[in-house]
XYZ file of C-alpha atoms in Angstrom:
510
model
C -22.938 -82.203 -118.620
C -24.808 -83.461 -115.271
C -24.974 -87.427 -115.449
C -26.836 -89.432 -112.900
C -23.822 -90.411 -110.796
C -23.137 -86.606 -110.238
C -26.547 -85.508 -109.893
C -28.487 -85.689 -106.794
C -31.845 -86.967 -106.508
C -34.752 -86.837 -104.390
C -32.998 -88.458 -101.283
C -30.080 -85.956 -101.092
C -32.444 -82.787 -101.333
C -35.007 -84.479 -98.736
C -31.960 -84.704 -96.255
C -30.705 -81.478 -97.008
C -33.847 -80.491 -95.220
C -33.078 -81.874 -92.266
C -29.442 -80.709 -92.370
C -30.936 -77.294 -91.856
C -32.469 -78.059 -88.486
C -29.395 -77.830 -86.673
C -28.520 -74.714 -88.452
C -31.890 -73.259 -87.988
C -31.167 -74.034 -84.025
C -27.913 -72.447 -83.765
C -29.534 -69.106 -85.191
C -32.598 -69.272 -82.867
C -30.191 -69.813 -80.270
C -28.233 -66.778 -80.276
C -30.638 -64.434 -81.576
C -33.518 -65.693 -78.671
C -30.604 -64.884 -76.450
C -30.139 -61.677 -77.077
C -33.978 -60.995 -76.269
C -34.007 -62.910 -73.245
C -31.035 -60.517 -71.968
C -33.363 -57.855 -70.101
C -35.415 -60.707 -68.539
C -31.942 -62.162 -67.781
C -30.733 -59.398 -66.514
C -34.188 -58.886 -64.055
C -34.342 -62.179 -62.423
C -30.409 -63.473 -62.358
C -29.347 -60.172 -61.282
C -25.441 -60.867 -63.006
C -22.835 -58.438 -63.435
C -21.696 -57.028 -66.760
C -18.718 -59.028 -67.513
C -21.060 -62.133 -66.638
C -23.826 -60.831 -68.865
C -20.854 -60.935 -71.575
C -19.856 -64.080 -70.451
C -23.560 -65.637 -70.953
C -23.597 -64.373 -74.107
C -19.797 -65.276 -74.879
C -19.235 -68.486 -73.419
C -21.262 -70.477 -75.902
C -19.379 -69.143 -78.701
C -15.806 -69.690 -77.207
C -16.640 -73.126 -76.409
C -18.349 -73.739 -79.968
C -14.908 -71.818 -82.068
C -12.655 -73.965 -79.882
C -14.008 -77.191 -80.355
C -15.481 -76.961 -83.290
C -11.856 -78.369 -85.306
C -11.675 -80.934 -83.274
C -15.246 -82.220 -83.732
C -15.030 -81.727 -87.272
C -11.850 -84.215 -87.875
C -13.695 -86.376 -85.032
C -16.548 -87.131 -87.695
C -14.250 -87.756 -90.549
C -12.680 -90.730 -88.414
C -16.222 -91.880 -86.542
C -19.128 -91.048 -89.006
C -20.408 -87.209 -89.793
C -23.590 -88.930 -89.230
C -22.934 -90.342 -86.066
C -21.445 -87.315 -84.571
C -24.122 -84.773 -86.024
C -26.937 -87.135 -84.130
C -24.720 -87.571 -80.663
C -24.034 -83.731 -80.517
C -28.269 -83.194 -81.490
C -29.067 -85.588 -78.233
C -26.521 -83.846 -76.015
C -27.772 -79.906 -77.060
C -31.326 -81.343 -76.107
C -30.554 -81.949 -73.116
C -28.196 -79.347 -71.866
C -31.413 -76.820 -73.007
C -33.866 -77.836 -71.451
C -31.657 -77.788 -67.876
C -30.641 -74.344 -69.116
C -34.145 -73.450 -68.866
C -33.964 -74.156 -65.148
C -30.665 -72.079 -64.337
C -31.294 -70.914 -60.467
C -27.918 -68.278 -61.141
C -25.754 -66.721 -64.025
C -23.177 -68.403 -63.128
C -25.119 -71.610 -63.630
C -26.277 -70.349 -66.893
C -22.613 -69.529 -67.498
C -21.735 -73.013 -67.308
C -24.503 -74.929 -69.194
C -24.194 -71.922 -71.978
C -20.844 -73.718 -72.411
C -21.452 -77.251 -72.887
C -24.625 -76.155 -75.384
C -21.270 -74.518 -76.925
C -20.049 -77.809 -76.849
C -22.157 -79.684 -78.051
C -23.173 -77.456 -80.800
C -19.734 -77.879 -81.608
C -20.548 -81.316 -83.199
C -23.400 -80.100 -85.546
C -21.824 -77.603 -87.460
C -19.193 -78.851 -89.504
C -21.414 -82.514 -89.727
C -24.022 -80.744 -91.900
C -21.953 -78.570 -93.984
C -19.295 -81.462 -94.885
C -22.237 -83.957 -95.636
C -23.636 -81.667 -97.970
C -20.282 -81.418 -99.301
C -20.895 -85.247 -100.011
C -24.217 -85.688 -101.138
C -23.924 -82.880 -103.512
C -20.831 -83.204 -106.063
C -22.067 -81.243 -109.008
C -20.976 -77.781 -108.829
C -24.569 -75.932 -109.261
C -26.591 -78.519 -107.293
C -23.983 -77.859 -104.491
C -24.068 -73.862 -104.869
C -27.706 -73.887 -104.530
C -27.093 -76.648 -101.710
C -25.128 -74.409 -99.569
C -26.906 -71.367 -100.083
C -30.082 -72.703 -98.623
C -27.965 -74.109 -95.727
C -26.863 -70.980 -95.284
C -30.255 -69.288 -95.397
C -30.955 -71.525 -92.870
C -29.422 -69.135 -90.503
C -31.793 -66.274 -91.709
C -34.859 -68.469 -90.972
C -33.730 -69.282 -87.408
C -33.247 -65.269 -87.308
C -37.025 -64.777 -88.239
C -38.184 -67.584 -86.250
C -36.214 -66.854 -83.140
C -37.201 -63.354 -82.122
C -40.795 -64.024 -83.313
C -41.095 -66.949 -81.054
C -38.477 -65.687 -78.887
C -40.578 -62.978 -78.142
C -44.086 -64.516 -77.975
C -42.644 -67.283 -75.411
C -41.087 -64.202 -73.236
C -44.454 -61.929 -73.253
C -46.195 -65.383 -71.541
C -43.716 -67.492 -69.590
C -40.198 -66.790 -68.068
C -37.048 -66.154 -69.631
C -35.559 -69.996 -69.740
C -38.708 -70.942 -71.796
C -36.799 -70.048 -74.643
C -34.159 -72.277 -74.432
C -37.165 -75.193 -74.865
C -37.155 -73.746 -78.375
C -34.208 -76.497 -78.775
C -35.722 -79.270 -77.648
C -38.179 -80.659 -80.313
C -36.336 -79.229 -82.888
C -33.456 -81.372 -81.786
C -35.549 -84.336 -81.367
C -37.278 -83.635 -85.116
C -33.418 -84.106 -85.845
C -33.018 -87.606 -84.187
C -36.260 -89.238 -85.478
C -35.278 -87.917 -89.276
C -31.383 -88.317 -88.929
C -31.266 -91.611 -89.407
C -33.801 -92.610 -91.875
C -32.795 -89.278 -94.590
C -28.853 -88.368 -93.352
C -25.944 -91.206 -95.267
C -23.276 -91.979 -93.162
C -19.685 -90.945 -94.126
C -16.450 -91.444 -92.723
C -12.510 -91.021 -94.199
C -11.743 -94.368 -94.975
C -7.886 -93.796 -94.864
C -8.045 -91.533 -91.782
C -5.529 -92.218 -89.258
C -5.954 -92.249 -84.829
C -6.982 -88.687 -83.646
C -4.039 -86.815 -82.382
C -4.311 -86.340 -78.730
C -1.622 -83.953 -78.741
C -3.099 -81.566 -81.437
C -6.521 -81.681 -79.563
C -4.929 -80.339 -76.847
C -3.289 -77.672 -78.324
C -6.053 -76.559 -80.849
C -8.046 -75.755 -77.458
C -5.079 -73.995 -75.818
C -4.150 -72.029 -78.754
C -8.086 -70.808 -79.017
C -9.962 -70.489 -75.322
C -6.847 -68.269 -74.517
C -6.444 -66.049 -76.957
C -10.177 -65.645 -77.306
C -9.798 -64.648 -73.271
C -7.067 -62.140 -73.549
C -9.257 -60.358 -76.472
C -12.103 -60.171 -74.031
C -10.490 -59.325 -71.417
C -8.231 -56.556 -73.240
C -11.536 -55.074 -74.626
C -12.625 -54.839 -71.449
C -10.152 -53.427 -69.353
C -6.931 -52.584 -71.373
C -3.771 -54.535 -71.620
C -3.427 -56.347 -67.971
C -0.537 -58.883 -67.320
C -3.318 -61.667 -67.154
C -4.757 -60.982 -70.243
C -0.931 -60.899 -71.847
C -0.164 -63.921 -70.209
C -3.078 -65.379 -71.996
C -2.755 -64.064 -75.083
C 1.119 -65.116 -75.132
C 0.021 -68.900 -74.141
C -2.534 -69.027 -77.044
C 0.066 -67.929 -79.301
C 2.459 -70.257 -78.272
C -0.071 -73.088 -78.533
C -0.589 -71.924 -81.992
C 2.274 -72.059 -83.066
C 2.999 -76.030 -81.987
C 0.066 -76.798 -83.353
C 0.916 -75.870 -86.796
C 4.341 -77.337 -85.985
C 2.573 -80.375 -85.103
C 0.588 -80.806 -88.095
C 3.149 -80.243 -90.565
C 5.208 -82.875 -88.726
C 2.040 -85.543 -88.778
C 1.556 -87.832 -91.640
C -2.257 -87.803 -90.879
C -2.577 -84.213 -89.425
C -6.057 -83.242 -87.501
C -5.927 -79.949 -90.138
C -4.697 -79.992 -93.371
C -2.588 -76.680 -94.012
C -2.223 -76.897 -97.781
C -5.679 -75.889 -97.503
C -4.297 -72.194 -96.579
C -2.422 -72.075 -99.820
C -5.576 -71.390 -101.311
C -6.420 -68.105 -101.853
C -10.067 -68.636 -102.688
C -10.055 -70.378 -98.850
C -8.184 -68.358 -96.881
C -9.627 -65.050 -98.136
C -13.313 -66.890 -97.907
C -12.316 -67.652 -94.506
C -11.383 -63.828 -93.512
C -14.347 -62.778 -95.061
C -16.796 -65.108 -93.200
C -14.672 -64.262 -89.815
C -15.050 -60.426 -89.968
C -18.514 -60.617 -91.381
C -19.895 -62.411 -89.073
C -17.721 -60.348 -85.940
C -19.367 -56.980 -86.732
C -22.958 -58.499 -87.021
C -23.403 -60.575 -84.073
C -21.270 -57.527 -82.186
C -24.178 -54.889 -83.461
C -27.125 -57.229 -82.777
C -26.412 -57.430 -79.268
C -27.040 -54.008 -79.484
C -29.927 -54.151 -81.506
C -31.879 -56.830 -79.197
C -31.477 -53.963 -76.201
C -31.977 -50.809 -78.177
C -35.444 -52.096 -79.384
C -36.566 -53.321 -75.703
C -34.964 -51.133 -72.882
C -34.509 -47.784 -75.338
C -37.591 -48.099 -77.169
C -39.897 -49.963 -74.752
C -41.195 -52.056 -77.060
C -42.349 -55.430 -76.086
C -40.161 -58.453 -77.375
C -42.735 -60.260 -79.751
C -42.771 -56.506 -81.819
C -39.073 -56.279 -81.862
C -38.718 -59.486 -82.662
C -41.141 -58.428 -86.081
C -39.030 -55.365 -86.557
C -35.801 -57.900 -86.843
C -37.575 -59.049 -90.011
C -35.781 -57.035 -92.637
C -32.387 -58.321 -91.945
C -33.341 -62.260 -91.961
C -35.839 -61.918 -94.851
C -33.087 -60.251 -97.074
C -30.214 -62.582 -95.732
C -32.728 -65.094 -97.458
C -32.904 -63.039 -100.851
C -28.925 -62.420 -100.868
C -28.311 -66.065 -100.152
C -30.786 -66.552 -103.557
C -29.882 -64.075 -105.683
C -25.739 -64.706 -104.873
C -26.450 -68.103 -106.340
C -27.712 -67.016 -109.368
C -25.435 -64.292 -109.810
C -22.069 -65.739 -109.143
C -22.391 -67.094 -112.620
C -21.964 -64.680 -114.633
C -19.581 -62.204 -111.875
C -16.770 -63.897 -110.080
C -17.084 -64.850 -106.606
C -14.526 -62.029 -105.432
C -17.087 -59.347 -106.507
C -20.132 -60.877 -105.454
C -18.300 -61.238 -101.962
C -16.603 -57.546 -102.258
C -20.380 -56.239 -103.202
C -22.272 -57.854 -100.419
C -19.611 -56.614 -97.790
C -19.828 -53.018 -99.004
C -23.813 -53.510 -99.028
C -23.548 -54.883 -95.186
C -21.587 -51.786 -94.486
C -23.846 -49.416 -96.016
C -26.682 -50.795 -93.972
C -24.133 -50.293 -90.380
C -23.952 -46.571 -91.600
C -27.601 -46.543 -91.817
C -27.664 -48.783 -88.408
C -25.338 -45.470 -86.861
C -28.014 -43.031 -87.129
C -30.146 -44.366 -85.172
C -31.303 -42.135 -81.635
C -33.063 -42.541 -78.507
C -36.255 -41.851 -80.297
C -38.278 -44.066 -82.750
C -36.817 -44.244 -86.563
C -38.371 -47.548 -87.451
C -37.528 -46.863 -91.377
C -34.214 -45.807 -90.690
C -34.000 -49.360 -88.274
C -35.670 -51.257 -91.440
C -33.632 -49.932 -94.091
C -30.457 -51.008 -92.066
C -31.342 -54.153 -91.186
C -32.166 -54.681 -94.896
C -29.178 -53.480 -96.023
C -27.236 -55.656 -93.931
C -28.908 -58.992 -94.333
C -28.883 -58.485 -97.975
C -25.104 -58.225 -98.189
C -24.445 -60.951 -95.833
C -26.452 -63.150 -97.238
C -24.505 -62.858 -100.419
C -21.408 -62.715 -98.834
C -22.007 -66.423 -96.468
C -24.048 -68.335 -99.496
C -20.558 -67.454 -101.714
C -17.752 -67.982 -99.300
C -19.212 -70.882 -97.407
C -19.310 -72.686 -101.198
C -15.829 -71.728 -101.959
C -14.101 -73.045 -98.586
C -16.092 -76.543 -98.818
C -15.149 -76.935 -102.516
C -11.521 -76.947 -102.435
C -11.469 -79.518 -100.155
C -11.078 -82.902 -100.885
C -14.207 -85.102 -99.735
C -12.165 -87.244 -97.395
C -11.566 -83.662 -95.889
C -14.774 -81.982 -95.959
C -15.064 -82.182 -92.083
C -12.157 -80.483 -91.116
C -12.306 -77.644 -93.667
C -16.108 -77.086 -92.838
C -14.543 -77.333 -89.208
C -12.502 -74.129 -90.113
C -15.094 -72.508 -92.245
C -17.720 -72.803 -88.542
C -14.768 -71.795 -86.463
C -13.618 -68.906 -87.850
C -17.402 -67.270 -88.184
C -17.915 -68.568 -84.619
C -14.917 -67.090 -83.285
C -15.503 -63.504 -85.309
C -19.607 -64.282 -83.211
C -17.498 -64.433 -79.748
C -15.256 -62.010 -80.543
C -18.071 -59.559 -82.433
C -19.790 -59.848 -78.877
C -16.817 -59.200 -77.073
C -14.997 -56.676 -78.233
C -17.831 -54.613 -80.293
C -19.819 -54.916 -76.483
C -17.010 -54.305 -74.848
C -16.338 -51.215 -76.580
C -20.217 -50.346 -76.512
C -20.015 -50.714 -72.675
C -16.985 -48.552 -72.576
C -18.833 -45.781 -74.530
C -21.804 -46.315 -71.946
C -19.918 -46.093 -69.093
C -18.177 -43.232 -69.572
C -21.136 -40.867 -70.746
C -23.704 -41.739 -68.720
C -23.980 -39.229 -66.646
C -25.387 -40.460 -62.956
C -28.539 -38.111 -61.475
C -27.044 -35.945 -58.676
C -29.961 -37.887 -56.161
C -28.112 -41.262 -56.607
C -25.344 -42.631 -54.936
C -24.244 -46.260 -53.618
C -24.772 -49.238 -54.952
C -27.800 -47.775 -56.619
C -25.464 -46.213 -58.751
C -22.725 -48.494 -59.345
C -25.683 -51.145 -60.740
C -27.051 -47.826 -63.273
C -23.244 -47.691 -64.251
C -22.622 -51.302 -65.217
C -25.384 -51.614 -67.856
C -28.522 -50.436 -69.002
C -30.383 -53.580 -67.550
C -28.934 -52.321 -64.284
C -30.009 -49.079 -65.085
C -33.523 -50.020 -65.971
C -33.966 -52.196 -62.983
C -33.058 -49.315 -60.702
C -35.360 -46.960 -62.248
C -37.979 -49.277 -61.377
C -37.342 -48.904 -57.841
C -37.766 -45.205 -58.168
C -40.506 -42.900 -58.982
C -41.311 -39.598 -60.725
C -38.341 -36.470 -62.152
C -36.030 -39.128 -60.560
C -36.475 -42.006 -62.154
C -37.191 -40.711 -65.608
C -33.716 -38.823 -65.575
C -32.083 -42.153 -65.041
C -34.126 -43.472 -67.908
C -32.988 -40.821 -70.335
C -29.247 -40.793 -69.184
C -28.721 -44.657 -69.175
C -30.563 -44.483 -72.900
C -28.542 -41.660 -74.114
C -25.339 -43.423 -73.285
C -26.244 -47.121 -74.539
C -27.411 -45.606 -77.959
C -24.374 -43.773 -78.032
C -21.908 -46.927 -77.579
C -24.400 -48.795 -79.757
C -23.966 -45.746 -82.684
C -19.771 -46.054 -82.201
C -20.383 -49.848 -82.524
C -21.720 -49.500 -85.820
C -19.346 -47.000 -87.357
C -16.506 -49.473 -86.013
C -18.588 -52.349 -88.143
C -18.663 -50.278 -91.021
C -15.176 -49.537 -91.165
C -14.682 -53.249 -90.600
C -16.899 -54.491 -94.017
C -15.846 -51.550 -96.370
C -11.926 -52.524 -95.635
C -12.781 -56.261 -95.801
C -14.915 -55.835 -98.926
C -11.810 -53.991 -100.598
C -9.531 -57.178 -99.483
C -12.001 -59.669 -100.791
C -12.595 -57.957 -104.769
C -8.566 -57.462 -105.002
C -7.749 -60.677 -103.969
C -10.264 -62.600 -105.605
C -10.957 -61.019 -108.740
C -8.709 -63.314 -110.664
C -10.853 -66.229 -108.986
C -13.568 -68.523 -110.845
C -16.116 -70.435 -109.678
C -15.444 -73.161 -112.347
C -11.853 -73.648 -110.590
C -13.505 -74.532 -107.273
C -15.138 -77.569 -108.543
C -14.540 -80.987 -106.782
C -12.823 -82.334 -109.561
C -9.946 -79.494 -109.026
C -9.966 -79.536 -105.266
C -6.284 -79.798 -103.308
């Protein structure tokens, strides 16, 4: 039975509010991104590895650090941290919006990614404090995690009426007030909590918790992009090794920066999988997505933006209904469902062609926010409630790293693979040669912006070859996601099904 010191008032659900800003950011972030990429793509002119890296970089930087921030706040104040990494993204967007070069944007991308790094785990671990009843804290994390599907509505809609009037950095102004909403707010709603009993910060472990990620997360790339090359072993091999003294390290520390008897959990480390390979197939397919709709479709980015809809609007009702259902299923099936739910709607995604199928797009899209949604309300509540509360930083610190890593990664090796496909059936018009045609090789925004230089038979053959070819990676893109969901979705009901949600309460946490 719920007594007063367990059950949170008026305050806690006020600040919850404003614990959803930076999540609401994050989303609008990427997802504004991905429709900015053709007006990218016009004006900064970069190559398509750096077109990756834009996208890429933000996420690398954000998976690497994000550990390392999160046992940061547990020594200095969740509080303190969330509002220092809020002023720092401010500020690193709005010079974003100024970028004279990709490689410019390339570098700013990754301090946002670094800064962003802060935010993350600070909301999700003060929730974990402010909320100790089991239900309050379900319902808690499912609207935090809805908060990702309302910066997915808000982002292309605004996205896309900011790009159809002013130039492409306008949208990284998006950040700005939202960021300084956070700072007014912050302080007067947010309560500050620290570890009492936490130890120094372990230089050492920093250190190698950044060489055992950026590296690896390299090599991937860089495999995905161009096969197995001795750099890309090298890295790969260094990561590893990096790894592997970390969790050395931390089993050797009386105070460690991550707490690996968290991993003996199977309710955590299966949550963890599932939020990792979830979130790699989406954001790999929505980079897609943003393109198909503009540069395949022509559409103008405030409409594709509205025809995003279905996948954030039922990311909202999965996040809802998960909470409510998880009561009377256990979690493993309510996580096994959504995934096979999210795959169904990537096999719907896969049929998509050159030509219009907006219900075929909507049904998708609504298949796969639906089962998502389920899926990241669920397993986001089951990795923050085995952890102790002294502890709530680092494991939300995982939770954000792993999904940001499976974002990088999604991007990476999903778009790699997509670019593969493009690359090697698009078929170049016999009346272009040169340069001309090495740019209408390297992507479609290439492709598009040398069409424009062109007129008549000529350039609409380009049109229809580069479009062919991109829909054609994007269709192999989405079978690869699908495979990737059903498997996981199998994985999550076996090993879960003996799994309540009762057991996961605070009061039973490691």
């Amino acid at each position: 039975m719920e007594t007063a010191s367990t059950t949170a008032g008026r305050r806690e659900w006020v600040g919850l509010a404003v614990l959803v800003l930076p999540v609401l950011l994050i989303s609008i972030t990427v997802t504004v991104l991905y429709f900015a990429l053709p007006f990218l793509s016009a004006e900064l002119k970069p190559s398509g590895p750096e077109l990756l890296w834009i996208v890429d970089i933000y996420a690398f930087w954000l998976a690497g650090l994000l550990l390392v921030m999160g046992t940061l706040g547990d020594r200095i104040g969740r509080r303190r941290l969330l509002l220092l990494g809020a002023a720092v993204f401010g500020v690193t967007s709005a010079v974003a919006a100024y970028a004279p070069s990709a490689e410019m944007l390339i570098v700013l991308r990754a301090l946002q990614g670094a800064a962003a790094a802060t935010l993350m785990p600070s909301t999700l671990a003060l929730i974990r404090n402010m909320f100790h009843d089991p239900r309050q804290r379900r319902l808690a994390v499912a609207i935090w995690a809805a908060g990702f599907s309302g910066g997915s509505v808000l982002g292309p809609i605004v996205g896309g009426w900011m790009l159809e009037r002013f130039w492409w950095g306008s949208v990284f102004l998006i950040n700005v007030p939202i960021m300084a909403l956070l700072l007014v707010l912050g302080p007067i709603l947010l309560p500050e909590y620290r570890d009492p009993g936490a130890g120094r910060l372990d230089v050492l472990s920093t250190v190698l918790s950044l060489v055992a990620v950026l590296p690896v997360v390299y090599g991937v790339k860089d495999i995905a992009e161009q096969g197995l090359t001795p750099t890309a072993a090298l890295a790969m091999v260094l990561g590893l090794a990096a790894g592997a003294s970390f969790i050395w390290r931390q089993r050797a520390l009386a105070d460690p920066m991550l707490d690996l008897r968290l991993f003996a959990n199977r309710a955590f480390g299966i949550s963890l999988i599932t939020s990792t390979l979830a979130i790699f197939a989406l954001m790999g397919l929505f980079y897609f997505i943003a393109q198909y709709l503009q540069l395949v479709l022509g559409l103008r980015p405030f409409v594709a933006g509205i025809l995003t809809l279905p996948a954030a609007g039922m990311a909202l009702v999965g996040s809802m209904l998960a909470v409510a259902v998880v009561r009377w299923l256990r979690p493993g099936f309510v996580i096994g469902g959504g995934m096979f739910v999210a795959g169904l709607g990537f096999a719907v995604l896969s049929q998509l062609e050159g030509e219009p199928g907006v219900q075929t797009l909507v049904i998708g899209l609504g298949l796969l926010g639906l089962g998502l949604g389920a899926v990241q309300a669920v397993a986001s509540d089951l990795v923050i409630a085995v952890a102790p509360p002294e502890r709530a930083g680092s494991a939300s610190a995982v939770l954000e790293a792993g999904t940001e890593f499976g974002a990088a990664l999604g991007v990476a090796v999903l778009g790699s693979l997509g670019l593969l496909i493009y690359r090697w059936t698009f078929e170049v018009p016999v009346d272009l040669a040169g340069e001309a045609a090495q740019t209408a090789r390297e992507t479609l925004g290439g492709a598009v912006q040398v069409a424009a230089q062109l007129s008549g038979p000529g350039q609409e053959a380009l049109l229809q070859a580069a479009r062919t070819a991109f829909t054609e990676g994007m269709r192999v893109a989405a079978l690869s996601g699908t495979a990737i969901l059903v498997a996981t979705a199998i994985l999550a009901t076996i090993q879960l099904r003996r799994v309540s949600i009762e057991e996961k309460s605070p009061d039973r946490a490691i």
